[in-house]
Amino acid sequence: MTKRSQSLWVTSAVAAFAAVLTAAPANALNGADATTGLNFVAKINIGDKAACTGSLVAEQWVLTAASCFSSAGISTSGKPALATTVTVGRTDLTQTGGSVQPALALVPHADRDLVLVRLSSRIAGTAVKPVQIASAPATGGEQLTKAGFGRTKTEWVPDKLHAGKFTVASATGTAVNLDGSDTATVCQGDAGGPTLRTVNGVPQLVSVTSRSWQGGCLGIDPVETRTGAVDTRVDDLAGWVKEVVSREKVTPADIDGDGKDDLVLQRIDGSVVVHRNLGTTFGPGTVMSTGWGRFVTGADLGRLYFADITGDGKADLVVHTSDGNVAVRKNMGTYFDGGTQWSTGWGRFVNGTDLGRLYFADMTGDGKADLVVHTSDGNVAVRKNMGTYFDGGTQ
């Protein structure tokens, strides 16, 4: 190759994302649609700036190319700057089924064209299962299958997933070079899509589409005939994916009442684990509560807070559910009790982007945390802790 291959993001508003693998070769230009075995493939729409393809690699995470976001001028760190919608479990985007939901967070890889996209909720059940990450790298001459929702030879914005066979030309420590054909080319919108090897009938993710020459794709100069593609290797990144997926929400709070903040971990699996502050290190974790898995993101069922509500010097567990209720679960030393409802009417405050935010802090100096309400009109009100409820508040 004598010049850099072209990026594959699409400046077009499309809907959702999904994917499927066919037993017989489909082709990415004008062949049969892919309809079976790849419903872990996702369609990703980034506002009206870009559309890409991805793969569900864990119940709440989709892996795609970081260039899908950066090419549209969007940072890949933190919360997506533009509304990002992910569709998974649907190979025909004109049909219903599967899951269509917003992306909550982006976690890029440090030095590869990859980003993990966190969905707003888990993809549960057996209908759509995450794809396995391959443990062996691509080898020269190996034939692999690519899938994507990008353009074809005749379609600008296809409604269905396509797939095609590619041959590995070479591989490096971080990249895979692939040869296409006149019936298998990577086009715009395919960026981030999976390159797959089938082992004992099960697809495995070997690499992720990064860029391509796009020879034969609709809208590309007909003089361009090269059909090669460059992928980002993922076969050596199963550990990275596992680490990101298992990350926990961390909150400092004095749980044991010794005046020093302990380390409170809200795990992905729903458990609340406390590591005691030992002065120079944190001790082993103790599970004090379970069942809060969908509270980690703060946008599904609700949010958890840790603050001393009872005034005994130990942080209690405050549960703010999406129905608007605020309950206090008292710190019993080694667990939090069943809880008592203290306030209602805060349903639209859960995700902090609609009406405002709630905070819990001792504003009156009596040693008991009060409810602080920060509304979207800019007002901050303190609702005093009355022992079993919060009062009507003072601006």
PDB file of C-alpha atoms in Angstrom, residues 38-245:
ATOM      1  CA  LEU A  38     -24.415 -13.243  14.531  1.00  0.00           C
ATOM      2  CA  ASN A  39     -27.051 -11.383  16.493  1.00  0.00           C
ATOM      3  CA  PHE A  40     -24.299 -10.132  18.798  1.00  0.00           C
ATOM      4  CA  VAL A  41     -23.289  -7.693  16.044  1.00  0.00           C
ATOM      5  CA  ALA A  42     -24.453  -4.155  16.792  1.00  0.00           C
ATOM      6  CA  LYS A  43     -25.362  -1.051  14.837  1.00  0.00           C
ATOM      7  CA  ILE A  44     -24.106   2.142  16.481  1.00  0.00           C
ATOM      8  CA  ASN A  45     -25.450   5.606  15.662  1.00  0.00           C
ATOM      9  CA  ILE A  46     -23.503   8.576  17.015  1.00  0.00           C
ATOM     10  CA  GLY A  47     -25.940  11.475  16.795  1.00  0.00           C
ATOM     11  CA  ASP A  48     -26.191  12.422  13.134  1.00  0.00           C
ATOM     12  CA  LYS A  49     -22.401  12.404  12.802  1.00  0.00           C
ATOM     13  CA  ALA A  50     -21.483   8.765  12.349  1.00  0.00           C
ATOM     14  CA  ALA A  51     -22.749   5.213  12.108  1.00  0.00           C
ATOM     15  CA  CYS A  52     -20.604   2.164  12.796  1.00  0.00           C
ATOM     16  CA  THR A  53     -20.771  -1.510  13.610  1.00  0.00           C
ATOM     17  CA  GLY A  54     -19.769  -3.228  16.871  1.00  0.00           C
ATOM     18  CA  SER A  55     -19.921  -6.505  18.782  1.00  0.00           C
ATOM     19  CA  LEU A  56     -21.552  -7.342  22.089  1.00  0.00           C
ATOM     20  CA  VAL A  57     -18.653  -8.750  24.147  1.00  0.00           C
ATOM     21  CA  ALA A  58     -20.340  -8.685  27.569  1.00  0.00           C
ATOM     22  CA  GLU A  59     -23.931  -8.266  28.745  1.00  0.00           C
ATOM     23  CA  GLN A  60     -23.620  -4.470  28.977  1.00  0.00           C
ATOM     24  CA  TRP A  61     -20.670  -3.725  26.680  1.00  0.00           C
ATOM     25  CA  VAL A  62     -20.137  -3.362  22.939  1.00  0.00           C
ATOM     26  CA  LEU A  63     -16.652  -3.289  21.384  1.00  0.00           C
ATOM     27  CA  THR A  64     -16.082  -1.081  18.352  1.00  0.00           C
ATOM     28  CA  ALA A  65     -13.447   1.170  16.746  1.00  0.00           C
ATOM     29  CA  ALA A  66     -12.481   4.335  18.636  1.00  0.00           C
ATOM     30  CA  SER A  67     -12.110   6.062  15.268  1.00  0.00           C
ATOM     31  CA  CYS A  68     -15.892   5.869  14.897  1.00  0.00           C
ATOM     32  CA  PHE A  69     -16.080   8.585  17.538  1.00  0.00           C
ATOM     33  CA  SER A  70     -12.835  10.494  16.963  1.00  0.00           C
ATOM     34  CA  SER A  71     -13.492  10.820  13.212  1.00  0.00           C
ATOM     35  CA  ALA A  72     -16.681  12.645  14.120  1.00  0.00           C
ATOM     36  CA  GLY A  73     -14.739  14.969  16.412  1.00  0.00           C
ATOM     37  CA  ILE A  74     -15.914  13.250  19.590  1.00  0.00           C
ATOM     38  CA  SER A  75     -13.727  12.314  22.552  1.00  0.00           C
ATOM     39  CA  THR A  76     -13.709   8.615  23.376  1.00  0.00           C
ATOM     40  CA  SER A  77     -13.180   9.191  27.104  1.00  0.00           C
ATOM     41  CA  GLY A  78     -16.100   9.335  29.503  1.00  0.00           C
ATOM     42  CA  LYS A  79     -19.715   9.975  28.576  1.00  0.00           C
ATOM     43  CA  PRO A  80     -20.525  10.248  24.846  1.00  0.00           C
ATOM     44  CA  ALA A  81     -20.685  13.891  23.785  1.00  0.00           C
ATOM     45  CA  LEU A  82     -23.489  13.095  21.346  1.00  0.00           C
ATOM     46  CA  ALA A  83     -26.500  10.858  21.854  1.00  0.00           C
ATOM     47  CA  THR A  84     -25.263   7.403  20.921  1.00  0.00           C
ATOM     48  CA  THR A  85     -27.792   4.670  20.196  1.00  0.00           C
ATOM     49  CA  VAL A  86     -26.923   0.992  20.009  1.00  0.00           C
ATOM     50  CA  THR A  87     -29.114  -1.726  18.496  1.00  0.00           C
ATOM     51  CA  VAL A  88     -28.197  -5.352  19.122  1.00  0.00           C
ATOM     52  CA  GLY A  89     -29.976  -8.646  18.501  1.00  0.00           C
ATOM     53  CA  ARG A  90     -31.596  -7.509  15.258  1.00  0.00           C
ATOM     54  CA  THR A  91     -30.116  -8.416  11.858  1.00  0.00           C
ATOM     55  CA  ASP A  92     -32.849  -6.653   9.904  1.00  0.00           C
ATOM     56  CA  LEU A  93     -33.163  -3.084  11.146  1.00  0.00           C
ATOM     57  CA  THR A  94     -36.632  -2.697   9.664  1.00  0.00           C
ATOM     58  CA  GLN A  95     -37.935  -5.356  12.054  1.00  0.00           C
ATOM     59  CA  THR A  96     -38.629  -5.283  15.781  1.00  0.00           C
ATOM     60  CA  GLY A  97     -36.932  -7.360  18.441  1.00  0.00           C
ATOM     61  CA  GLY A  98     -33.507  -7.210  19.996  1.00  0.00           C
ATOM     62  CA  SER A  99     -32.552  -4.221  22.107  1.00  0.00           C
ATOM     63  CA  VAL A 100     -32.235  -0.539  21.228  1.00  0.00           C
ATOM     64  CA  GLN A 101     -30.744   1.614  23.969  1.00  0.00           C
ATOM     65  CA  PRO A 102     -28.486   4.585  24.659  1.00  0.00           C
ATOM     66  CA  ALA A 103     -24.781   4.343  25.423  1.00  0.00           C
ATOM     67  CA  LEU A 104     -23.774   5.609  28.869  1.00  0.00           C
ATOM     68  CA  ALA A 105     -19.986   5.589  28.754  1.00  0.00           C
ATOM     69  CA  LEU A 106     -16.951   5.102  26.512  1.00  0.00           C
ATOM     70  CA  VAL A 107     -13.761   3.366  27.643  1.00  0.00           C
ATOM     71  CA  PRO A 108     -11.020   3.557  24.984  1.00  0.00           C
ATOM     72  CA  HIS A 109      -8.005   1.280  24.777  1.00  0.00           C
ATOM     73  CA  ALA A 110      -4.759   3.102  25.522  1.00  0.00           C
ATOM     74  CA  ASP A 111      -2.999   2.462  22.217  1.00  0.00           C
ATOM     75  CA  ARG A 112      -5.330   0.679  19.790  1.00  0.00           C
ATOM     76  CA  ASP A 113      -8.258   1.770  17.652  1.00  0.00           C
ATOM     77  CA  LEU A 114     -10.764   0.272  20.089  1.00  0.00           C
ATOM     78  CA  VAL A 115     -13.380   1.531  22.517  1.00  0.00           C
ATOM     79  CA  LEU A 116     -15.781  -0.283  24.801  1.00  0.00           C
ATOM     80  CA  VAL A 117     -19.266   1.237  24.790  1.00  0.00           C
ATOM     81  CA  ARG A 118     -21.308   0.776  27.949  1.00  0.00           C
ATOM     82  CA  LEU A 119     -25.017   0.247  27.381  1.00  0.00           C
ATOM     83  CA  SER A 120     -27.699   1.634  29.686  1.00  0.00           C
ATOM     84  CA  SER A 121     -28.795  -1.846  30.752  1.00  0.00           C
ATOM     85  CA  ARG A 122     -27.742  -5.455  30.430  1.00  0.00           C
ATOM     86  CA  ILE A 123     -28.673  -7.648  27.481  1.00  0.00           C
ATOM     87  CA  ALA A 124     -30.057 -10.543  29.499  1.00  0.00           C
ATOM     88  CA  GLY A 125     -31.366 -13.953  28.533  1.00  0.00           C
ATOM     89  CA  THR A 126     -30.274 -16.519  25.978  1.00  0.00           C
ATOM     90  CA  ALA A 127     -31.589 -14.921  22.773  1.00  0.00           C
ATOM     91  CA  VAL A 128     -28.547 -12.681  22.350  1.00  0.00           C
ATOM     92  CA  LYS A 129     -25.219 -13.866  23.734  1.00  0.00           C
ATOM     93  CA  PRO A 130     -21.900 -11.981  23.699  1.00  0.00           C
ATOM     94  CA  VAL A 131     -19.324 -13.171  21.200  1.00  0.00           C
ATOM     95  CA  GLN A 132     -16.264 -14.968  22.534  1.00  0.00           C
ATOM     96  CA  ILE A 133     -12.881 -13.280  22.119  1.00  0.00           C
ATOM     97  CA  ALA A 134     -10.434 -15.513  20.276  1.00  0.00           C
ATOM     98  CA  SER A 135      -7.357 -16.746  22.125  1.00  0.00           C
ATOM     99  CA  ALA A 136      -5.212 -17.309  19.032  1.00  0.00           C
ATOM    100  CA  PRO A 137      -4.076 -14.602  16.578  1.00  0.00           C
ATOM    101  CA  ALA A 138      -4.881 -14.475  12.894  1.00  0.00           C
ATOM    102  CA  THR A 139      -2.363 -16.315  10.726  1.00  0.00           C
ATOM    103  CA  GLY A 140      -1.269 -15.721   7.144  1.00  0.00           C
ATOM    104  CA  GLY A 141      -3.570 -17.358   4.620  1.00  0.00           C
ATOM    105  CA  GLU A 142      -6.362 -17.919   7.134  1.00  0.00           C
ATOM    106  CA  GLN A 143      -9.860 -17.180   5.878  1.00  0.00           C
ATOM    107  CA  LEU A 144     -12.038 -15.126   8.233  1.00  0.00           C
ATOM    108  CA  THR A 145     -15.543 -13.682   8.086  1.00  0.00           C
ATOM    109  CA  LYS A 146     -16.345  -9.985   8.425  1.00  0.00           C
ATOM    110  CA  ALA A 147     -19.797  -8.615   9.229  1.00  0.00           C
ATOM    111  CA  GLY A 148     -21.152  -5.083   9.162  1.00  0.00           C
ATOM    112  CA  PHE A 149     -24.025  -2.690   8.545  1.00  0.00           C
ATOM    113  CA  GLY A 150     -22.064  -0.450   6.178  1.00  0.00           C
ATOM    114  CA  ARG A 151     -22.681   0.480   2.556  1.00  0.00           C
ATOM    115  CA  THR A 152     -22.699  -2.090  -0.183  1.00  0.00           C
ATOM    116  CA  LYS A 153     -22.083  -1.825  -3.922  1.00  0.00           C
ATOM    117  CA  THR A 154     -25.659  -0.667  -4.470  1.00  0.00           C
ATOM    118  CA  GLU A 155     -27.020   0.491  -1.072  1.00  0.00           C
ATOM    119  CA  TRP A 156     -26.126   3.731   0.675  1.00  0.00           C
ATOM    120  CA  VAL A 157     -27.685   2.865   4.046  1.00  0.00           C
ATOM    121  CA  PRO A 158     -28.521  -0.856   4.171  1.00  0.00           C
ATOM    122  CA  ASP A 159     -31.193  -2.134   6.530  1.00  0.00           C
ATOM    123  CA  LYS A 160     -29.640  -5.572   6.886  1.00  0.00           C
ATOM    124  CA  LEU A 161     -26.380  -7.015   8.080  1.00  0.00           C
ATOM    125  CA  HIS A 162     -23.961  -8.248   5.409  1.00  0.00           C
ATOM    126  CA  ALA A 163     -20.965 -10.558   5.718  1.00  0.00           C
ATOM    127  CA  GLY A 164     -18.077 -11.640   3.533  1.00  0.00           C
ATOM    128  CA  LYS A 165     -14.970 -13.808   3.492  1.00  0.00           C
ATOM    129  CA  PHE A 166     -11.507 -12.216   3.765  1.00  0.00           C
ATOM    130  CA  THR A 167      -8.032 -13.733   3.710  1.00  0.00           C
ATOM    131  CA  VAL A 168      -5.297 -12.790   6.179  1.00  0.00           C
ATOM    132  CA  ALA A 169      -2.347 -11.257   4.312  1.00  0.00           C
ATOM    133  CA  SER A 170      -0.203 -10.601   7.391  1.00  0.00           C
ATOM    134  CA  ALA A 171      -0.358  -9.717  11.074  1.00  0.00           C
ATOM    135  CA  THR A 172       1.669  -7.582  13.486  1.00  0.00           C
ATOM    136  CA  GLY A 173       1.609  -7.181  17.238  1.00  0.00           C
ATOM    137  CA  THR A 174      -1.455  -4.943  17.047  1.00  0.00           C
ATOM    138  CA  ALA A 175      -2.901  -5.170  13.517  1.00  0.00           C
ATOM    139  CA  VAL A 176      -4.188  -7.635  10.939  1.00  0.00           C
ATOM    140  CA  ASN A 177      -3.977  -6.935   7.191  1.00  0.00           C
ATOM    141  CA  LEU A 178      -6.681  -8.643   5.152  1.00  0.00           C
ATOM    142  CA  ASP A 179      -7.308  -9.164   1.470  1.00  0.00           C
ATOM    143  CA  GLY A 180     -10.846  -8.781   0.173  1.00  0.00           C
ATOM    144  CA  SER A 181     -12.190  -9.557  -3.278  1.00  0.00           C
ATOM    145  CA  ASP A 182     -14.529  -8.146  -5.875  1.00  0.00           C
ATOM    146  CA  THR A 183     -17.411  -9.578  -3.852  1.00  0.00           C
ATOM    147  CA  ALA A 184     -16.129  -8.795  -0.349  1.00  0.00           C
ATOM    148  CA  THR A 185     -15.123  -5.255   0.558  1.00  0.00           C
ATOM    149  CA  VAL A 186     -15.262  -3.251   3.775  1.00  0.00           C
ATOM    150  CA  CYS A 187     -17.289  -0.049   3.237  1.00  0.00           C
ATOM    151  CA  GLN A 188     -18.242   3.052   5.218  1.00  0.00           C
ATOM    152  CA  GLY A 189     -20.319   2.113   8.247  1.00  0.00           C
ATOM    153  CA  ASP A 190     -18.484  -1.201   8.703  1.00  0.00           C
ATOM    154  CA  ALA A 191     -15.844   0.334  11.015  1.00  0.00           C
ATOM    155  CA  GLY A 192     -15.762  -1.402  14.380  1.00  0.00           C
ATOM    156  CA  GLY A 193     -17.365  -4.515  12.971  1.00  0.00           C
ATOM    157  CA  PRO A 194     -16.175  -8.012  13.875  1.00  0.00           C
ATOM    158  CA  THR A 195     -13.768 -10.266  12.025  1.00  0.00           C
ATOM    159  CA  LEU A 196     -14.599 -13.809  13.035  1.00  0.00           C
ATOM    160  CA  ARG A 197     -13.210 -17.323  13.121  1.00  0.00           C
ATOM    161  CA  THR A 198     -15.584 -20.229  13.660  1.00  0.00           C
ATOM    162  CA  VAL A 199     -14.406 -22.950  16.071  1.00  0.00           C
ATOM    163  CA  ASN A 200     -16.639 -25.995  16.572  1.00  0.00           C
ATOM    164  CA  GLY A 201     -19.551 -24.021  15.186  1.00  0.00           C
ATOM    165  CA  VAL A 202     -19.022 -21.069  17.541  1.00  0.00           C
ATOM    166  CA  PRO A 203     -17.866 -17.655  16.222  1.00  0.00           C
ATOM    167  CA  GLN A 204     -14.858 -16.062  17.914  1.00  0.00           C
ATOM    168  CA  LEU A 205     -13.801 -12.415  17.627  1.00  0.00           C
ATOM    169  CA  VAL A 206     -10.279 -12.228  16.170  1.00  0.00           C
ATOM    170  CA  SER A 207     -10.047  -8.536  15.246  1.00  0.00           C
ATOM    171  CA  VAL A 208     -12.081  -5.366  14.713  1.00  0.00           C
ATOM    172  CA  THR A 209     -12.394  -3.417  11.456  1.00  0.00           C
ATOM    173  CA  SER A 210     -10.382  -0.194  11.479  1.00  0.00           C
ATOM    174  CA  ARG A 211      -9.977   1.060   7.888  1.00  0.00           C
ATOM    175  CA  SER A 212     -10.151  -0.032   4.273  1.00  0.00           C
ATOM    176  CA  TRP A 213      -9.527   0.992   0.666  1.00  0.00           C
ATOM    177  CA  GLN A 214     -13.260   0.540  -0.049  1.00  0.00           C
ATOM    178  CA  GLY A 215     -12.794  -0.517  -3.655  1.00  0.00           C
ATOM    179  CA  GLY A 216     -16.192  -1.234  -5.195  1.00  0.00           C
ATOM    180  CA  CYS A 217     -18.227   0.486  -2.454  1.00  0.00           C
ATOM    181  CA  LEU A 218     -21.019   2.849  -3.460  1.00  0.00           C
ATOM    182  CA  GLY A 219     -19.776   6.428  -3.696  1.00  0.00           C
ATOM    183  CA  ILE A 220     -16.081   5.529  -3.992  1.00  0.00           C
ATOM    184  CA  ASP A 221     -14.104   6.581  -7.042  1.00  0.00           C
ATOM    185  CA  PRO A 222     -14.507   3.706  -9.522  1.00  0.00           C
ATOM    186  CA  VAL A 223     -10.760   3.943 -10.229  1.00  0.00           C
ATOM    187  CA  GLU A 224     -10.173   2.571  -6.705  1.00  0.00           C
ATOM    188  CA  THR A 225     -10.127  -1.211  -7.028  1.00  0.00           C
ATOM    189  CA  ARG A 226      -8.247  -2.221  -3.875  1.00  0.00           C
ATOM    190  CA  THR A 227     -10.367  -4.267  -1.482  1.00  0.00           C
ATOM    191  CA  GLY A 228      -7.915  -4.770   1.374  1.00  0.00           C
ATOM    192  CA  ALA A 229      -8.635  -3.833   4.990  1.00  0.00           C
ATOM    193  CA  VAL A 230      -6.671  -3.155   8.156  1.00  0.00           C
ATOM    194  CA  ASP A 231      -8.006  -4.514  11.449  1.00  0.00           C
ATOM    195  CA  THR A 232      -7.113  -4.032  15.090  1.00  0.00           C
ATOM    196  CA  ARG A 233      -6.161  -7.240  16.894  1.00  0.00           C
ATOM    197  CA  VAL A 234      -8.259  -8.242  19.916  1.00  0.00           C
ATOM    198  CA  ASP A 235      -7.192 -11.867  20.451  1.00  0.00           C
ATOM    199  CA  ASP A 236      -4.728 -10.697  23.122  1.00  0.00           C
ATOM    200  CA  LEU A 237      -7.159  -8.292  24.828  1.00  0.00           C
ATOM    201  CA  ALA A 238      -9.574 -10.597  26.658  1.00  0.00           C
ATOM    202  CA  GLY A 239      -7.946  -9.503  29.920  1.00  0.00           C
ATOM    203  CA  TRP A 240      -8.481  -5.816  29.127  1.00  0.00           C
ATOM    204  CA  VAL A 241     -12.139  -6.395  28.288  1.00  0.00           C
ATOM    205  CA  LYS A 242     -12.644  -8.386  31.497  1.00  0.00           C
ATOM    206  CA  GLU A 243     -10.980  -5.648  33.568  1.00  0.00           C
ATOM    207  CA  VAL A 244     -13.167  -2.888  32.110  1.00  0.00           C
ATOM    208  CA  VAL A 245     -16.352  -4.929  32.404  1.00  0.00           C
TER     209      VAL A 245
END
